C-alpha positions as a printed Julia matrix, in Angstrom:
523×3 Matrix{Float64}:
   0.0    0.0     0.0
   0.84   3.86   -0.3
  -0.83   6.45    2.02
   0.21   9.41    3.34
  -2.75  11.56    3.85
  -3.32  11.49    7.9
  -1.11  13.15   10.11
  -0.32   9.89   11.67
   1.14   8.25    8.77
   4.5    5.98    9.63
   7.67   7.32    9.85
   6.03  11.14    8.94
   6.59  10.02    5.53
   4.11   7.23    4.25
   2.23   3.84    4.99
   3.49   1.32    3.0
   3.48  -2.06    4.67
   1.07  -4.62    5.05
  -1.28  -2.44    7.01
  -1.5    1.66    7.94
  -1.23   3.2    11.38
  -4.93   3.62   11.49
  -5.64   0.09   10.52
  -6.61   0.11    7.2
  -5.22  -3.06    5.51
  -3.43  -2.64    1.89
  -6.07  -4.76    0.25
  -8.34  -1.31    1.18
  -5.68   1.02    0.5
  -5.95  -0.44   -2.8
  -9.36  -0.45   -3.25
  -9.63   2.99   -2.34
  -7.01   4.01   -5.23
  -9.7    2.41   -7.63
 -12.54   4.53   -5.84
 -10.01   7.58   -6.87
  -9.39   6.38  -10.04
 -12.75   5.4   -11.38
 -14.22   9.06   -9.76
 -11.69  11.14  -12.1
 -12.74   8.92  -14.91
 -16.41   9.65  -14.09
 -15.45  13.54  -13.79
 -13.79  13.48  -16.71
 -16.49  12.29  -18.71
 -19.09  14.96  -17.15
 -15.9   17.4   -18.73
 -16.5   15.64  -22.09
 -20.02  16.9   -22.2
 -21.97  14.04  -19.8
 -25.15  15.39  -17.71
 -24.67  14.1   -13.99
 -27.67  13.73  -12.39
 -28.84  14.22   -8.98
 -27.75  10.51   -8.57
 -24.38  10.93  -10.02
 -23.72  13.78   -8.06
 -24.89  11.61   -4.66
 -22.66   8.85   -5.62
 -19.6   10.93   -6.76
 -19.78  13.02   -2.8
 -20.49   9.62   -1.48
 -17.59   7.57   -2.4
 -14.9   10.47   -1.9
 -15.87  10.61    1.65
 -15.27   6.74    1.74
 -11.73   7.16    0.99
 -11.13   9.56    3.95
  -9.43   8.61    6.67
 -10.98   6.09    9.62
 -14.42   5.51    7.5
 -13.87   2.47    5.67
 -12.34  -0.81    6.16
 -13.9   -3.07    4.46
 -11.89  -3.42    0.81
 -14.89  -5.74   -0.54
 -17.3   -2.41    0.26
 -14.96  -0.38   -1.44
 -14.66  -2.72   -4.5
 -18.05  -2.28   -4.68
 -18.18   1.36   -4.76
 -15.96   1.47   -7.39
 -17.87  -0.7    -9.33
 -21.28   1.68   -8.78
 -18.82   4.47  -10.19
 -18.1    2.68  -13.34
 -21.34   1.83  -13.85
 -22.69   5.52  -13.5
 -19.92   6.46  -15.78
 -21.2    4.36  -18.62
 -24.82   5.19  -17.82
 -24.22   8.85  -18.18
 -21.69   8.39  -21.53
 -24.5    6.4   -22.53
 -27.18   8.98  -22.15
 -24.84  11.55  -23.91
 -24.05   9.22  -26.3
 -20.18   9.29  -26.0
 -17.55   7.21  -24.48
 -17.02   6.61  -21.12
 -13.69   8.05  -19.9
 -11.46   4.71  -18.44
 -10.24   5.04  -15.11
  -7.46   6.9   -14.1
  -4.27   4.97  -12.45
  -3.82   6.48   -9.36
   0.51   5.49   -9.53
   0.38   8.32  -11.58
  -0.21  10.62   -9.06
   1.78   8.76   -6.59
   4.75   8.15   -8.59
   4.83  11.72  -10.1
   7.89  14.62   -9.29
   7.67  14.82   -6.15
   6.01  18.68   -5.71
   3.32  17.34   -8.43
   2.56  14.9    -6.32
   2.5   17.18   -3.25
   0.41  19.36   -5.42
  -1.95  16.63   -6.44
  -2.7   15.44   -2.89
  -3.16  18.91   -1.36
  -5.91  19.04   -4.17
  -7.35  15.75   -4.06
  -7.31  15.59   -0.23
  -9.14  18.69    0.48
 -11.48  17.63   -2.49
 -12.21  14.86   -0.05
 -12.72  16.81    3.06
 -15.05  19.47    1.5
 -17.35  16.47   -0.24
 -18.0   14.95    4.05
 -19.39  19.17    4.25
 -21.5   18.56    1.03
 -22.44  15.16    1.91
 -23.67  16.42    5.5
 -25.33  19.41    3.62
 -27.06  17.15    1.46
 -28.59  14.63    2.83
 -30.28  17.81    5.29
 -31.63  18.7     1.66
 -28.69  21.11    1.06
 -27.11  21.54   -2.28
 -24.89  24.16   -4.03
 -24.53  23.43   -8.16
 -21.29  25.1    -8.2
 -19.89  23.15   -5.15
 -21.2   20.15   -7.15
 -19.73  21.23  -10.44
 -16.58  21.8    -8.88
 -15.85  18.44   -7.93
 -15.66  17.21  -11.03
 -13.67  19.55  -12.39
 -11.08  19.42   -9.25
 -11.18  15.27   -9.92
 -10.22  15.68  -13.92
  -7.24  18.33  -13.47
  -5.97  15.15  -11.43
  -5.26  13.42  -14.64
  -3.66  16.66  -16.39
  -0.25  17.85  -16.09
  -0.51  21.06  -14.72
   2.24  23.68  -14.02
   3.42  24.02  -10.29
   1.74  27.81  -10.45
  -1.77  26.08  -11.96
  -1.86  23.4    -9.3
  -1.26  25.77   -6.26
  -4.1   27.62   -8.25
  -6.31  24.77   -7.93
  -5.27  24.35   -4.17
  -6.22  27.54   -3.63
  -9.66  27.53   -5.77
 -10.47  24.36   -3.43
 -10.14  26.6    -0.47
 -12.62  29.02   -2.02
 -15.33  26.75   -2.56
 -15.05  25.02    0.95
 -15.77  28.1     1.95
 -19.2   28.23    0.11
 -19.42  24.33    0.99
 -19.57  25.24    4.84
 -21.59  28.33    4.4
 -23.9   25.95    2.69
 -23.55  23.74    5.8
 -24.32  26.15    8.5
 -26.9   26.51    6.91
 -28.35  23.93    6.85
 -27.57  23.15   10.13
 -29.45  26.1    11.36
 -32.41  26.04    9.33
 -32.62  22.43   10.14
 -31.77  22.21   13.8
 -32.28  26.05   15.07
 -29.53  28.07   16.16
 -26.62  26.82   18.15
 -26.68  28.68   21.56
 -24.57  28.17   24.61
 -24.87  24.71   26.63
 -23.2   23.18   30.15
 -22.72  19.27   29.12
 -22.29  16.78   32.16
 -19.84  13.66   31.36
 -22.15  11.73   34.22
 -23.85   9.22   32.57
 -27.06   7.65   34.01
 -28.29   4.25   35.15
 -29.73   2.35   32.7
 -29.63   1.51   28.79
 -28.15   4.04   26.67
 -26.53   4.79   23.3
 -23.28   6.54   22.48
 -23.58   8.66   19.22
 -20.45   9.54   17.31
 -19.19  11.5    14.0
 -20.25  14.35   12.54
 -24.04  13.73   11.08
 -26.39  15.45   13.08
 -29.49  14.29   10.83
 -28.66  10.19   11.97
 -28.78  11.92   15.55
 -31.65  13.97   15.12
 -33.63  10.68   13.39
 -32.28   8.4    16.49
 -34.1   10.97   19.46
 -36.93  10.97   17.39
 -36.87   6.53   17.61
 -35.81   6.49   20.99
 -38.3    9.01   22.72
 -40.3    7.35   25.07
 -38.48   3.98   24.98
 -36.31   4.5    28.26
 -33.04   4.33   26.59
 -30.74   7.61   26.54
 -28.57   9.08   24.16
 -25.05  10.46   24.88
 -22.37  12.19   22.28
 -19.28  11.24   22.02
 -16.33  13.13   19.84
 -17.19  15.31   17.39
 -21.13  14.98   18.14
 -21.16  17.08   21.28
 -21.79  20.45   19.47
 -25.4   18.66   19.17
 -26.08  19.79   22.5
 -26.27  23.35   21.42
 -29.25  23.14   18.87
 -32.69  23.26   19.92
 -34.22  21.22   17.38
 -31.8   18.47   19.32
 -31.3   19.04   22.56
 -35.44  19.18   23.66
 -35.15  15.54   23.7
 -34.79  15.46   27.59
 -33.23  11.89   26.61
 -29.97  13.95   24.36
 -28.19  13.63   28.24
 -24.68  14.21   27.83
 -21.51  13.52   26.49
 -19.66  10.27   26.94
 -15.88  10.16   26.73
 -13.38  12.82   24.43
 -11.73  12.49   21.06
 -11.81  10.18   18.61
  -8.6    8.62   19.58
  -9.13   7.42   22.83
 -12.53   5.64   22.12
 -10.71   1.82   22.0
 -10.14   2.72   25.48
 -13.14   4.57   26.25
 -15.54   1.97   24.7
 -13.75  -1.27   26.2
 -16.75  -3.55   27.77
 -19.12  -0.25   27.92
 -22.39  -2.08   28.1
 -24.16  -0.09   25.61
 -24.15   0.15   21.65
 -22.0    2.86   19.82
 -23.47   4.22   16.43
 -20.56   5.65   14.11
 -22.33   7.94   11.7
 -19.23   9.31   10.24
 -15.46   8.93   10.13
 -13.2    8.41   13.33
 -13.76   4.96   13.42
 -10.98   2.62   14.54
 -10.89  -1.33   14.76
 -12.84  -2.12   17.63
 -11.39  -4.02   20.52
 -12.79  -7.3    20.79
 -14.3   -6.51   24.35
 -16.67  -4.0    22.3
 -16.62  -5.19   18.86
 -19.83  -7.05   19.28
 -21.73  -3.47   20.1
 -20.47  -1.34   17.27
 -23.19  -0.05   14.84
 -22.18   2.03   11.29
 -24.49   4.1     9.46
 -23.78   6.21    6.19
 -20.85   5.42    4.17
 -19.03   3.95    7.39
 -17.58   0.64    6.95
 -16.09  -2.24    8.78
 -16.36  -5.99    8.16
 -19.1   -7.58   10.18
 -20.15  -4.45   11.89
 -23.6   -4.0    11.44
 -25.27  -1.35    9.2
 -27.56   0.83    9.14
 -29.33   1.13    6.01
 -30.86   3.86    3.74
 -33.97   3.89    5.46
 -32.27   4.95    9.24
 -34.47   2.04   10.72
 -32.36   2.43   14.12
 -34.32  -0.28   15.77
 -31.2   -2.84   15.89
 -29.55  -0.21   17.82
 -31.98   0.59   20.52
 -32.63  -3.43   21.29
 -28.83  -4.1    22.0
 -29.39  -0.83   24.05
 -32.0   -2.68   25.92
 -30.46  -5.88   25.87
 -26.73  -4.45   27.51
 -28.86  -2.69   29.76
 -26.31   0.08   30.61
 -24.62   0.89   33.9
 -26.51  -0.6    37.24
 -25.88   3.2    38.63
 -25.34   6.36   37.88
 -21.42   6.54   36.67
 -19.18   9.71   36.55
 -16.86  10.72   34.04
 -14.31  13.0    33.56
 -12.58  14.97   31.11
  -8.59  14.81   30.31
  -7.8   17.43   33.08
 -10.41  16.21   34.98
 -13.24  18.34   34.87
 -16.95  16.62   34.83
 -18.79  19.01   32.32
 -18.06  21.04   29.33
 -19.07  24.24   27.57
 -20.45  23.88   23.55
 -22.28  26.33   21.62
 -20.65  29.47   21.2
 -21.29  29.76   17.1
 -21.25  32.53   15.1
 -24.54  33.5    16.12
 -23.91  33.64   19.96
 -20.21  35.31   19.44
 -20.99  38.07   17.07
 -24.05  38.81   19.3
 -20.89  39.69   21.74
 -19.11  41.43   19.43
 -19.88  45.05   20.84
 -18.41  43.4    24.32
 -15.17  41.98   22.67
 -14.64  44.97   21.41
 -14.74  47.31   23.61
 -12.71  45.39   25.71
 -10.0   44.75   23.27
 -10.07  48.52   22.99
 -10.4   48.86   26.8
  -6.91  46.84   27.08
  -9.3   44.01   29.29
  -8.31  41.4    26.57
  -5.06  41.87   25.01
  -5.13  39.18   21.85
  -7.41  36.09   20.97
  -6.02  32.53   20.16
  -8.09  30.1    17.34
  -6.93  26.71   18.96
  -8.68  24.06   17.51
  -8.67  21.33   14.49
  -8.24  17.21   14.89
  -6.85  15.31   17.89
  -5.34  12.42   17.2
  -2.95   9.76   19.17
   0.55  10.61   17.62
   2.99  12.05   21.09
   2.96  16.17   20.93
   0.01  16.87   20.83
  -0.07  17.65   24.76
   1.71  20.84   23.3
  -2.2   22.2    22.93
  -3.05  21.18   26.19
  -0.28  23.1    27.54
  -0.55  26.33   25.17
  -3.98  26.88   26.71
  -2.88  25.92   30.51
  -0.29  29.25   29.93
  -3.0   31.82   27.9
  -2.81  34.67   30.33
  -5.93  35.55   32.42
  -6.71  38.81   29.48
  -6.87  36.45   26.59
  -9.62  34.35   25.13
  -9.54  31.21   23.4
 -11.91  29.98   20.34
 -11.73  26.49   19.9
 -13.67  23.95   17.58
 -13.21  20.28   16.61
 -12.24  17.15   18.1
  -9.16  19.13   19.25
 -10.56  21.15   21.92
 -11.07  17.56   23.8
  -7.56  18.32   24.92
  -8.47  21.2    27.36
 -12.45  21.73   27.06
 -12.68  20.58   30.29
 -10.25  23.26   31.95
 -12.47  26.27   33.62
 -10.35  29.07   32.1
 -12.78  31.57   34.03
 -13.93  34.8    31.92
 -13.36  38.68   31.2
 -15.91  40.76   31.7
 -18.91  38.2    31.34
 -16.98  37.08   28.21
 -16.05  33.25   28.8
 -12.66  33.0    27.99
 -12.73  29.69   26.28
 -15.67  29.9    23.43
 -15.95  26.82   21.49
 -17.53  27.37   18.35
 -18.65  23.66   17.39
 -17.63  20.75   14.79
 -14.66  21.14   12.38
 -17.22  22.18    9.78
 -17.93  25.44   12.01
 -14.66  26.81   10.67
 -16.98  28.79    8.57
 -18.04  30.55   12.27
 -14.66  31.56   13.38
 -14.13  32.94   10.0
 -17.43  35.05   10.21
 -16.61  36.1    13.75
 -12.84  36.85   12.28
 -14.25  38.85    9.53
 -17.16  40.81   11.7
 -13.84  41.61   14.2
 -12.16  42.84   10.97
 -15.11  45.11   10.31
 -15.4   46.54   13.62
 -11.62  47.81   13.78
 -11.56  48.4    10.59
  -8.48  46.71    9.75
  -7.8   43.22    7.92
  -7.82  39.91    9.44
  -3.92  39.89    9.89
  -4.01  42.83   11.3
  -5.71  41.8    14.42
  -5.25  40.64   18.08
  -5.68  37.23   16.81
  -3.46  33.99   16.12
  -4.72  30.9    14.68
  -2.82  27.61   16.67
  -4.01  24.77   14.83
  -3.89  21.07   14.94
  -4.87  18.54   11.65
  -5.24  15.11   11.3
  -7.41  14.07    8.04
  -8.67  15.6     5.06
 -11.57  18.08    6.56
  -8.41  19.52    8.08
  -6.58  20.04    4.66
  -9.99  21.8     3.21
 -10.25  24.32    6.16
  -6.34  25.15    5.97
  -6.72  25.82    1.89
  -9.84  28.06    2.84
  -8.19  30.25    5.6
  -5.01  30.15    2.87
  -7.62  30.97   -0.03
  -8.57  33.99    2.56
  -5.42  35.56    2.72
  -4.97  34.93    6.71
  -0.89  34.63    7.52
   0.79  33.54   10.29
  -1.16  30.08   11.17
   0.52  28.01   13.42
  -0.01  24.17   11.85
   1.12  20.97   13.84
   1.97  18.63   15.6
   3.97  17.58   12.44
   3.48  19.08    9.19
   1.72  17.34    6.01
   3.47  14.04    4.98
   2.08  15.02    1.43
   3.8   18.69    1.46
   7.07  18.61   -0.12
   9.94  20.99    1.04
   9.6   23.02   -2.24
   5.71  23.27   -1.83
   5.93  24.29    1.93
   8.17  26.93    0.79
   5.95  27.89   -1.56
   3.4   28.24    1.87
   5.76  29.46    4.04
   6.83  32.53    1.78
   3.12  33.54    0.46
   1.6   32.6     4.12
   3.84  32.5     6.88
   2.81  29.24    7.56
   4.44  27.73   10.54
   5.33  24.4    11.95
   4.51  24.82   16.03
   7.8   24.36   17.77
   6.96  22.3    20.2
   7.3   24.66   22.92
   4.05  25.85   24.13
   5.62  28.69   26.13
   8.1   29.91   23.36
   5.71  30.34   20.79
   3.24  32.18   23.06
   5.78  34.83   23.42
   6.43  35.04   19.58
   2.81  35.47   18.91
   2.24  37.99   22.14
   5.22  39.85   21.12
């Protein structure tokens, strides 16, 4: 096998053994290359003049978000999603009455000059983060044509030969429409669930049967409270789910009770002999342990052999029986956090901040908070990434931090106090809500009339997948200088093309030392 696209990857370099660090055999590495390969011949063919249809366009968001990181393992689902791509390929040649485009042969890209290949991947990975934000925004009903559209014309360039300035084009051009891709997301979101306001969420969990939620799709959750009310089983989050918490639409269930564990990382310890089912809806699944294996539930284009699935028609009713049947805890059972604290704070969105913005800014003005610190992207298990645990321990008491995804697990628990009725740690929500701290960024902008770089503000942030890659090319795509990227940098990113960063961006590598780069970026 060949992978590099995680931040875990062996060596920093690449997976290329028998299996990868996340678990994914080579026989799936493999059949996720023809996934890749038979989508750019599909997208090529829609450039020859082939109508997609609503269908195609499913299918095409569907099977990119296979390939990312910790959703599939099961190389004889994937062989079977590349076969549904061929198939729509010659149905929509067909129907246009031209030849179906062959697939493409994804050594190409591998085995390319090095900083084409870098190139390549920073393109065809954030292609794959941006279609999980269109899938999620679809299947709430959501749809942009020109996010669509742009899919298949980001998969075809993959089988051109581009110059190094047209491919960091492209990069870039995927940054702008993730952009548009998350707008479209909040969105839906919002209209959907109601607007995300600010919640307290216990880690207690409570005596009797229950059901630990995890991912990113808030529809599965919203479609599971709706088949559990009344039954006596409860509903916890778990990882990137615990945003939920802060919608209406979601948490009047009184049965939505809390969250269950942290990041996605830890759940193989978390999860071992919990006597209650676990529902992945999304990615950040890893190989169950055998003590839990028998529990684990996938829905959406989650995969692993044996595990069972949840279908197309979100009949949840296997779930909710083993629920009943493992009976959860005897008692009531408390929890904590990584620091040890009990409960957590979600909710602050875009909404709730920029209805503060008045108070943030007068007291930036006032001197009562000297600078704001973004810290927030994927956890994951590689050593270092305490570093974010310990940059927030040291923020000084007239600071506040905004913090989103999985990595704010790594000090959301901390009570950081606040300034001023301001709460000094604000966390803004899933990885998707990227698209908030940019609004909130861009409303701060306003008010000091000044540009993003030119304020109070540093972005400290950690990746792991592909969602990660799509949000760095959009605040890159923005303009915004001076991010501070770790724990390691991009496998994928050769020296000349992180050069290429590092001189138009002032993208940095965090040094490791919490306390040294805190008084860089204070000055």
């Amino acid at each position: 096998m060949f992978c590099f696209q995680c931040e875990q990857t062996a060596g920093c370099t690449g997976c290329t053994g028998a299996a990868g660090v996340c678990g994914k055999r080579a026989e799936d590495a493999r059949a996720q290359d023809a996934i890749t390969g038979a989508l750019i011949g599909l997208a090529r063919t829609v450039q020859a003049g082939a109508e997609p249809s609503a269908a195609t366009d499913e299918l095409m968001m569907d099977a990119m978000f296979t390939c990312v990181t910790n959703v599939s393992f099961s190389s004889e689902g994937d062989e079977a999603m590349a076969r549904r791509v061929r198939e729509e390929n010659a149905r929509i040649a067909a129907a246009a009455g031209i030849g179906a485009c062959a697939d493409f042969d994804m050594d190409a890209v591998w085995n390319a000059d090095e900083d084409m290949r870098s190139l390549k991947s920073l393109v065809l990975f954030g292609l794959r983060g941006m279609a999980a934000y269109a899938h999620h925004a679809h299947v709430l009903g959501y749809d942009d044509p020109a996010v669509t559209g742009f899919f298949y014309e980001g998969l075809a360039a993959l089988a051109t030969d581009p110059s190094v300035d047209d491919a960091v084009a492209l990069a870039l051009k995927v940054g702008e429409v993730n952009l548009a891709c998350m707008a479209l997301l909040d969105r839906a979101n919002t209209e959907s669930l109601g607007t995300p306001a600010p919640a307290d969420v216990t880690m207690k969990v409570e005596a009797g049967p229950f059901i630990i939620v995890t991912g990113h799709d808030l529809r599965d959750l919203k479609l599971l409270l709706e088949q559990t009310e009344g039954r006596g089983v409860n509903v916890y989050t778990h990882g990137e789910m615990l945003p939920a918490h802060a919608y209406p639409e979601l948490r009047k269930y009184a049965h939505l009770k809390g969250n269950f564990g942290t990041a996605w990382q830890n759940q193989r310890a978390e999860f071992d002999g919990v006597p209650a089912p676990i529902l992945f809806t999304t990615n950040c699944l890893m190989p169950p342990r055998a003590s839990y294996a028998d529990r684990v539930f996938t829905a959406g284009v989650v995969n692993f052999p044996d595990a069972p699935h949840i279908g197309d028609d979100k009949d949840f009713s296997s779930v909710i029986e083993k629920a009943i049947e493992l009976g959860g805890y005897a008692e009531d059972r408390e929890f904590a956090g990584i620091n040890g604290g009990t409960s957590m704070t979600t909710g602050f969105g875009h909404a709730t901040v920029l209805g503060l913005a008045d108070t943030v800014v007068d007291a930036v003005k006032s001197g009562d908070v000297r600078h704001l610190f973004l810290v927030g992207g994927c956890d994951g298990a590689r050593a270092g990434r305490n570093y974010y645990t310990d940059f927030v321990k040291q923020t000084p008491s007239d600071t506040v931090v905004l913090t989103l995804a999985c990595g704010k697990f790594r000090f959301n628990d901390l009570d950081l106090g606040s300034i001023g009725g301001i709460p000094r740690l604000l966390d803004v929500g899933q990885c998707n809500d990227a698209y908030g701290a940019v609004k909130i960024a861009l409303a701060l902008a306003e008010a000091f009339d000044c540009g993003v770089n030119d304020l109070p503000l540093t972005l400290v942030l950690s990746w792991y997948e592909q969602k990660a890659v799509c949000i760095l090319l959009t605040l890159l795509h923005l303009g915004i200088k001076g991010i501070y990227l770790g724990p390691t940098l991009p496998a994928f990113v050769s020296p000349n093309v992180l050069n290429v960063l590092v001189d138009a961006f002032d993208l940095r590598p965090i040094s490791g030392d919490a306390k040294a780069d805190m008084a860089q970026m204070l000055g």
